[in-house]
GROMACS .gro file of N, CA and C in nm:
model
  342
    1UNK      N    1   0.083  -0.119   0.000
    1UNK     CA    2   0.000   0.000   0.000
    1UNK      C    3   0.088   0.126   0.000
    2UNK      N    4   0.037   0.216  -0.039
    2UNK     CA    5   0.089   0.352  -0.045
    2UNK      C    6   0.086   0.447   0.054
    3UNK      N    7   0.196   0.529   0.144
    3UNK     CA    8   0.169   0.589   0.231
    3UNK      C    9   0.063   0.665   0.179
    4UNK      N   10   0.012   0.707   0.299
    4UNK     CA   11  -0.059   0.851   0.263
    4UNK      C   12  -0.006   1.003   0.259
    5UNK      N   13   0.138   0.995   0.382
    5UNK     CA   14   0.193   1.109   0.384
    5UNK      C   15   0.317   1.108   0.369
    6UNK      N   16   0.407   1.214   0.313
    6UNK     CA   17   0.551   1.178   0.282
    6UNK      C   18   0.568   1.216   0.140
    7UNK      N   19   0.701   1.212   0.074
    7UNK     CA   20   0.754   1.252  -0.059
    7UNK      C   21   0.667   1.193  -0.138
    8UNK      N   22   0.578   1.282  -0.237
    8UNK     CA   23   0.495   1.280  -0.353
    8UNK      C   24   0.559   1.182  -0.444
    9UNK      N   25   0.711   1.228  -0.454
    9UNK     CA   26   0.777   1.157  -0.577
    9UNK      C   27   0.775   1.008  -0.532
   10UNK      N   28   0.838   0.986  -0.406
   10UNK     CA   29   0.834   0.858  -0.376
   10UNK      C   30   0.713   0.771  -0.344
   11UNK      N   31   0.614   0.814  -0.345
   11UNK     CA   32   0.464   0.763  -0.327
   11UNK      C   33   0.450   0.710  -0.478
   12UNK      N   34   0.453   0.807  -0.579
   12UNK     CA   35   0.445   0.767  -0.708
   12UNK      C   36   0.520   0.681  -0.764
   13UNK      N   37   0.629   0.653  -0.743
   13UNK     CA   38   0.736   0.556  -0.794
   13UNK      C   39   0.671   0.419  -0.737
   14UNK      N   40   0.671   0.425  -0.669
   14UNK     CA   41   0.622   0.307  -0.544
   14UNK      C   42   0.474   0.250  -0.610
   15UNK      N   43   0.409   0.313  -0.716
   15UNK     CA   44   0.291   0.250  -0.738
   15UNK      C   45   0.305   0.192  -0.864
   16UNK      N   46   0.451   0.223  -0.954
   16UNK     CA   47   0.458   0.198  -1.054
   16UNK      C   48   0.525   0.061  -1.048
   17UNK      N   49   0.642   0.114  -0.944
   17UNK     CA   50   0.706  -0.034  -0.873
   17UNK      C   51   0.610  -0.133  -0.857
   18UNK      N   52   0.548  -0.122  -0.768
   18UNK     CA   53   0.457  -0.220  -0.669
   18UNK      C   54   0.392  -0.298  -0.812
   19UNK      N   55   0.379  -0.245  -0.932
   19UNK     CA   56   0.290  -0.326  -1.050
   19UNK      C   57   0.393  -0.429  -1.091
   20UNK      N   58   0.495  -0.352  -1.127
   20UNK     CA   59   0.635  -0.384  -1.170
   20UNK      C   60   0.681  -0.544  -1.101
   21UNK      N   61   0.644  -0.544  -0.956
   21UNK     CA   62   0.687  -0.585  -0.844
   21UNK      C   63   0.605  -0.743  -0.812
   22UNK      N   64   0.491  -0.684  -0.907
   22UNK     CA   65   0.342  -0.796  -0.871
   22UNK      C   66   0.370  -0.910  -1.002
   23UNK      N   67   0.401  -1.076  -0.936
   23UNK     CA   68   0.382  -1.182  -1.094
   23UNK      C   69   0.261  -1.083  -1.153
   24UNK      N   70   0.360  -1.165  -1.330
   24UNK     CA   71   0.226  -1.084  -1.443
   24UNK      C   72   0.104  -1.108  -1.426
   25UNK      N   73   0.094  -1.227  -1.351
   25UNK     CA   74  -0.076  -1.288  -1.311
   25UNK      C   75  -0.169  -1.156  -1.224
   26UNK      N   76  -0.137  -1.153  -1.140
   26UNK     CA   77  -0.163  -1.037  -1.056
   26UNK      C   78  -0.180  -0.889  -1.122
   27UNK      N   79  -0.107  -0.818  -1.229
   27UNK     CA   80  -0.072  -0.692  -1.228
   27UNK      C   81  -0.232  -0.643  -1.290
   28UNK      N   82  -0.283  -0.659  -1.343
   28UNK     CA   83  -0.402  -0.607  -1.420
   28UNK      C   84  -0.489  -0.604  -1.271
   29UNK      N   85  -0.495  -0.664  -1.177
   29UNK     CA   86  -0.572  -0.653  -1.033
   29UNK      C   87  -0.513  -0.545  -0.969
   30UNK      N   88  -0.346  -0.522  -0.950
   30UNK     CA   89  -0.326  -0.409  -0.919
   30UNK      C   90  -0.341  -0.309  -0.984
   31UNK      N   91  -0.342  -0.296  -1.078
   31UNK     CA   92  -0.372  -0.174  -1.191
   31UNK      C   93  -0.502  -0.125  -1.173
   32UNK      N   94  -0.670  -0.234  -1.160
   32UNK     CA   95  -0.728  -0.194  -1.167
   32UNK      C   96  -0.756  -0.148  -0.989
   33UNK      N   97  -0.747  -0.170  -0.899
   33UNK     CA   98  -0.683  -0.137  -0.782
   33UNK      C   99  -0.660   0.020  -0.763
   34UNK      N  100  -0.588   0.054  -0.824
   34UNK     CA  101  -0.491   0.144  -0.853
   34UNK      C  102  -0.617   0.277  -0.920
   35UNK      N  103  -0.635   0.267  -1.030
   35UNK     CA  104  -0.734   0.297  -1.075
   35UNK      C  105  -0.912   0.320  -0.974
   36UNK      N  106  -0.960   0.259  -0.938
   36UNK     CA  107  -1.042   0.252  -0.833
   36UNK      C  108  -1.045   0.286  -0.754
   37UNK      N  109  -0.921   0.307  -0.696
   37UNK     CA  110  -0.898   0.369  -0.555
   37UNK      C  111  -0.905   0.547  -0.571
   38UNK      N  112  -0.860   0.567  -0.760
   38UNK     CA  113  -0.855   0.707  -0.786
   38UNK      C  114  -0.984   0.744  -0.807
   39UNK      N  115  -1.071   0.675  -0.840
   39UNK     CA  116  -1.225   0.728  -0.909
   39UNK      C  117  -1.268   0.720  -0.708
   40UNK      N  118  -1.300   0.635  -0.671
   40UNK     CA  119  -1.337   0.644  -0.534
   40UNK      C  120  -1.329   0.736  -0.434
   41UNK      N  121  -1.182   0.774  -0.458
   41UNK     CA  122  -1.116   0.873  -0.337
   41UNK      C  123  -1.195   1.026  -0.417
   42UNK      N  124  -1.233   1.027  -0.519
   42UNK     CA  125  -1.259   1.178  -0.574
   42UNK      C  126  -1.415   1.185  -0.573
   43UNK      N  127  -1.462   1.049  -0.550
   43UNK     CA  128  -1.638   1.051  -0.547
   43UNK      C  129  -1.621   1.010  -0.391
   44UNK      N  130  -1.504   1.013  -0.340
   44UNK     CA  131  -1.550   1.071  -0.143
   44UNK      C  132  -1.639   0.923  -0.150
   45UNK      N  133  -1.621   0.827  -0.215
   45UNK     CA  134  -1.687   0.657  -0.125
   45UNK      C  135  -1.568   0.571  -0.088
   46UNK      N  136  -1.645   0.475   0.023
   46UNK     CA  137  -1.589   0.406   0.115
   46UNK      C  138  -1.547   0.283   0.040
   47UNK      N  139  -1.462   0.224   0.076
   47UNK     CA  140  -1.384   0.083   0.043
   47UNK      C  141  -1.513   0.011  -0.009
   48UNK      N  142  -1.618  -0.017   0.071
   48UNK     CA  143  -1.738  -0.158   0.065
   48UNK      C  144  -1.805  -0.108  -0.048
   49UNK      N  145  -1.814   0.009  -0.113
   49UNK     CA  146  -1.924   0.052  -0.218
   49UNK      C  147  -1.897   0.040  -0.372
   50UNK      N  148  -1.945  -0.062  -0.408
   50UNK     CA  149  -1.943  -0.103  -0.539
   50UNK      C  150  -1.908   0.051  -0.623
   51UNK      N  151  -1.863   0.024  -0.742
   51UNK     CA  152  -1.812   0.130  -0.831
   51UNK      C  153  -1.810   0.061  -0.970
   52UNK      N  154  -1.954   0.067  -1.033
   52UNK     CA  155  -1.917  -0.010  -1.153
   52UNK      C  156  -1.811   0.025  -1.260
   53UNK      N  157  -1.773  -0.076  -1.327
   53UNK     CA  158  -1.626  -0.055  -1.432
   53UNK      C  159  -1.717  -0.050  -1.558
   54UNK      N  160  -1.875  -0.087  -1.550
   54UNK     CA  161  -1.876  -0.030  -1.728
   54UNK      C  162  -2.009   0.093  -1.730
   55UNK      N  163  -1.988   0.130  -1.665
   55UNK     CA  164  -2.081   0.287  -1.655
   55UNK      C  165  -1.985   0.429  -1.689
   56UNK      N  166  -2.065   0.468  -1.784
   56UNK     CA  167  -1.980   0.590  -1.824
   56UNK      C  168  -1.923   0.678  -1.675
   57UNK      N  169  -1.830   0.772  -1.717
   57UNK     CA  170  -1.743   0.849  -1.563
   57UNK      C  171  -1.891   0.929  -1.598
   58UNK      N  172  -1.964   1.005  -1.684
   58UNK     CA  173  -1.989   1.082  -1.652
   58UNK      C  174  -2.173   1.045  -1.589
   59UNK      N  175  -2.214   0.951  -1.621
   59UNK     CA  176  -2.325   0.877  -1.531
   59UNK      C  177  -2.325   0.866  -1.437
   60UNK      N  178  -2.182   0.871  -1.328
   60UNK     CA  179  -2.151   0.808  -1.240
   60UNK      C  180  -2.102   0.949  -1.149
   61UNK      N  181  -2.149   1.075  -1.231
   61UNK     CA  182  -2.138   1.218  -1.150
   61UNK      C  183  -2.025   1.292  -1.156
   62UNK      N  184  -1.904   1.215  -1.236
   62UNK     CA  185  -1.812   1.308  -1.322
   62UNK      C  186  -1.804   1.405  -1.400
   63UNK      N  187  -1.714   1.520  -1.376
   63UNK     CA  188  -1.731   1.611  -1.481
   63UNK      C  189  -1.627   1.604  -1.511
   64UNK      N  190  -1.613   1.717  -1.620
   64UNK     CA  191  -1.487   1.650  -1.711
   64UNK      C  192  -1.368   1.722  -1.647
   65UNK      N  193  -1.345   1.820  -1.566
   65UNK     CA  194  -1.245   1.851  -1.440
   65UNK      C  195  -1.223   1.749  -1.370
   66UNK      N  196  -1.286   1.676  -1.312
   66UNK     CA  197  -1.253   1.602  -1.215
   66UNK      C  198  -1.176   1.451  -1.304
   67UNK      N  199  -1.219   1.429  -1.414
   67UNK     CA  200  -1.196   1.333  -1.502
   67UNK      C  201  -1.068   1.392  -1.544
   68UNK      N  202  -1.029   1.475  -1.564
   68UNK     CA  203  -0.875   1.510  -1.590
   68UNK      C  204  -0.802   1.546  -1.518
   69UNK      N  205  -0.865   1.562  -1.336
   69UNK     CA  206  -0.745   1.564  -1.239
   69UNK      C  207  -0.731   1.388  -1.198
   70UNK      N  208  -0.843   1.313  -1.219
   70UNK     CA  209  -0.790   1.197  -1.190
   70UNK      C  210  -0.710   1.112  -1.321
   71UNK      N  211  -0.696   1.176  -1.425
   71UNK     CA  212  -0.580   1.120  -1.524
   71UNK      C  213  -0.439   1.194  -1.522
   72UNK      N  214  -0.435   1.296  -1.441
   72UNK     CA  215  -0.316   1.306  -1.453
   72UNK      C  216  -0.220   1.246  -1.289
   73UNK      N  217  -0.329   1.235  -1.161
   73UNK     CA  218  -0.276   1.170  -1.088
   73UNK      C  219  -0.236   1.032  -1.075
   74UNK      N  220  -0.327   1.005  -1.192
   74UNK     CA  221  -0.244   0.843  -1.219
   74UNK      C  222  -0.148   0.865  -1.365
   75UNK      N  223  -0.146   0.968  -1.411
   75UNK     CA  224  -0.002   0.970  -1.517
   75UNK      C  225   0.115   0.998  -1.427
   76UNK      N  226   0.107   1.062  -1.317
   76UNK     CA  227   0.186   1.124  -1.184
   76UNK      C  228   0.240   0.935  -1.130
   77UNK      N  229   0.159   0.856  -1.082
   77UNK     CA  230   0.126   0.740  -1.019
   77UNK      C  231   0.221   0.654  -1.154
   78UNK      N  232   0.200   0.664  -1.247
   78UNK     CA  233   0.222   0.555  -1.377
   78UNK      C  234   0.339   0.572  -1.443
   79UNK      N  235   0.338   0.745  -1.393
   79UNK     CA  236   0.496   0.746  -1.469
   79UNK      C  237   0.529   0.776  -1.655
   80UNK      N  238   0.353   0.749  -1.702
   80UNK     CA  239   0.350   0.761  -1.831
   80UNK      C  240   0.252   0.844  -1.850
   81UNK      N  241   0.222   0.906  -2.025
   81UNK     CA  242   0.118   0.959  -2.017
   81UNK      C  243  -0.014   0.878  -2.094
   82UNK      N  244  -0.134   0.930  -2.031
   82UNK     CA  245  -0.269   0.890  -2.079
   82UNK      C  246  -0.336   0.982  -2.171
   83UNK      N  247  -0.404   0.945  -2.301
   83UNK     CA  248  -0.426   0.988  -2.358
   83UNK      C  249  -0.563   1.073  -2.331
   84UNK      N  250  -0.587   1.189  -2.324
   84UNK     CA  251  -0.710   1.234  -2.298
   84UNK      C  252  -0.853   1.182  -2.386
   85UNK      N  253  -0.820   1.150  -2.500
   85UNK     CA  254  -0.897   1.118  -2.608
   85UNK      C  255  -0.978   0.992  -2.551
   86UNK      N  256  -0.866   0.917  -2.565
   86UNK     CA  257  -0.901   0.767  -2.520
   86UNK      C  258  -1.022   0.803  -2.393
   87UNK      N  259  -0.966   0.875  -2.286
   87UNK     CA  260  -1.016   0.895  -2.166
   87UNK      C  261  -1.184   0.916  -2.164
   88UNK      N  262  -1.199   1.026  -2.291
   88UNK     CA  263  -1.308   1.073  -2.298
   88UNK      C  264  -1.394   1.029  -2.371
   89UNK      N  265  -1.364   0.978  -2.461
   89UNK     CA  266  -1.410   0.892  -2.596
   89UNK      C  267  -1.468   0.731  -2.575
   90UNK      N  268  -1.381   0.667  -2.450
   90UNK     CA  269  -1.427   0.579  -2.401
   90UNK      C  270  -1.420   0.590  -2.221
   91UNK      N  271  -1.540   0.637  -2.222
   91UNK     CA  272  -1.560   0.699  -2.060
   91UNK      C  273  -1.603   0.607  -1.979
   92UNK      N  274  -1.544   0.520  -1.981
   92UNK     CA  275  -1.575   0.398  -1.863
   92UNK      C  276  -1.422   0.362  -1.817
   93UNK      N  277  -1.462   0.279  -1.658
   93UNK     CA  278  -1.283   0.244  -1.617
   93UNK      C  279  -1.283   0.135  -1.662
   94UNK      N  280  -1.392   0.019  -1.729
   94UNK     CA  281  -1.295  -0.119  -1.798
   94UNK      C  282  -1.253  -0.056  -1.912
   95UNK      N  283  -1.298   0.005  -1.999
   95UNK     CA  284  -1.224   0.078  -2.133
   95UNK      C  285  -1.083   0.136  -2.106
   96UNK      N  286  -1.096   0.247  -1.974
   96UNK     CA  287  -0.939   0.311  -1.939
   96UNK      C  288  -0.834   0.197  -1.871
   97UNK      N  289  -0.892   0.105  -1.812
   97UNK     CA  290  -0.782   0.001  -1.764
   97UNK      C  291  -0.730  -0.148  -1.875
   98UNK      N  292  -0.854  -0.147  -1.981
   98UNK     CA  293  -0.773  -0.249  -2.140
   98UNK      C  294  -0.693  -0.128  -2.167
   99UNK      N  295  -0.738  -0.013  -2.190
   99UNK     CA  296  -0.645   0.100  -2.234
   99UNK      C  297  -0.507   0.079  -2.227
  100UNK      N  298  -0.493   0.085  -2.068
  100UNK     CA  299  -0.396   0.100  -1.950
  100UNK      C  300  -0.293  -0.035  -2.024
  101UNK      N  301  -0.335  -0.141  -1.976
  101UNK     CA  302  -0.302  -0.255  -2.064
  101UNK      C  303  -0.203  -0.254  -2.137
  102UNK      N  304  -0.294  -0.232  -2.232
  102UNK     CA  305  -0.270  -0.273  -2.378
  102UNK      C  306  -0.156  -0.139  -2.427
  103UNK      N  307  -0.181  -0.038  -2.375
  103UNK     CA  308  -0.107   0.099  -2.434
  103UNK      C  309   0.012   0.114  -2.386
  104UNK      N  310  -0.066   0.218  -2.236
  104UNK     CA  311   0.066   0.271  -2.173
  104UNK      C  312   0.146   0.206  -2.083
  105UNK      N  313   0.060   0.054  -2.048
  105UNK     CA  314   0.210   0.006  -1.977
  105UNK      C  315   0.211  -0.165  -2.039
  106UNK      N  316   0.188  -0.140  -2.182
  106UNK     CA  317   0.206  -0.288  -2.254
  106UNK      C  318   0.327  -0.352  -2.222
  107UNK      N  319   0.465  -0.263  -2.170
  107UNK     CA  320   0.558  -0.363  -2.113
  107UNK      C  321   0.580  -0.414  -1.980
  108UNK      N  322   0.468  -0.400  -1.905
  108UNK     CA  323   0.454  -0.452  -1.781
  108UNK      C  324   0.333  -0.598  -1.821
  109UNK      N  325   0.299  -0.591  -1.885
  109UNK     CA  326   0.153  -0.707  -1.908
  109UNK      C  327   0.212  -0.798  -2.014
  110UNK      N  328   0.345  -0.718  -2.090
  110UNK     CA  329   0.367  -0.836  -2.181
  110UNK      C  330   0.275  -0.936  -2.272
  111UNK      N  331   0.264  -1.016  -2.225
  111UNK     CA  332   0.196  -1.194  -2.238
  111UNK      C  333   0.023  -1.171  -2.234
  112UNK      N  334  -0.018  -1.097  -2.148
  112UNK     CA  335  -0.109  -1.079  -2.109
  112UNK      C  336  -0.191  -0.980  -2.192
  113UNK      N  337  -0.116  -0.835  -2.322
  113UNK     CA  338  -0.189  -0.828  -2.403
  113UNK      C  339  -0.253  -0.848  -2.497
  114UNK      N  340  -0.362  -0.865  -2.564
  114UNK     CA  341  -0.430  -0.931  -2.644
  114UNK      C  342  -0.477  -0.845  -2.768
   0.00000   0.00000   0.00000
């Protein structure tokens, strides 16, 4: 897990690691993890409350500010960048996490993209 308080930089490294860190079996669970924890923490819900992955962000009470501070804290988190297009164009988190995948960290999933 990720501190909560302490060097920004090193919080972020540490999440890119920790994927890095996870067998390839595992990493798409931390990723989406990772991801979830960012849509959650910005819609202010608790661990137990479902958060569906194929409901548009913006059904789900997103605006498109808040949808682009939570892509750049996980480009901050990832170390890479996310495409806004993609982001908006396919506004759901299973779309942004095959994204995630398949795109910007295809050399962490290797084997696992399709």
């Amino acid at each position: 897990m990720i501190a909560e308080h302490g060097n920004e930089m090193t919080q972020n490294m540490l999440a890119i690691e920790r994927l890095q860190e996870l067998p390839l079996s595992e990493r798409r669970d931390g990723l989406e993890e990772l991801v979830v924890t960012e849509f959650k923490t910005t819609l202010m819900m608790t661990d137990d409350e479902d958060l569906p992955f194929d409901m548009s962000y913006f059904e789900l009470g997103f605006t498109s500010l808040r949808i682009t501070e939570i892509k750049e804290r996980l480009e901050t988190q990832l170390g890479r960048r996310i495409s806004t297009n993609v982001l908006f164009n396919s506004p759901t988190m299973e779309r942004l996490i095959s994204y995630l995948v398949d795109e910007v960290l295809a050399d962490l999933f290797g084997s696992l993209t399709t």
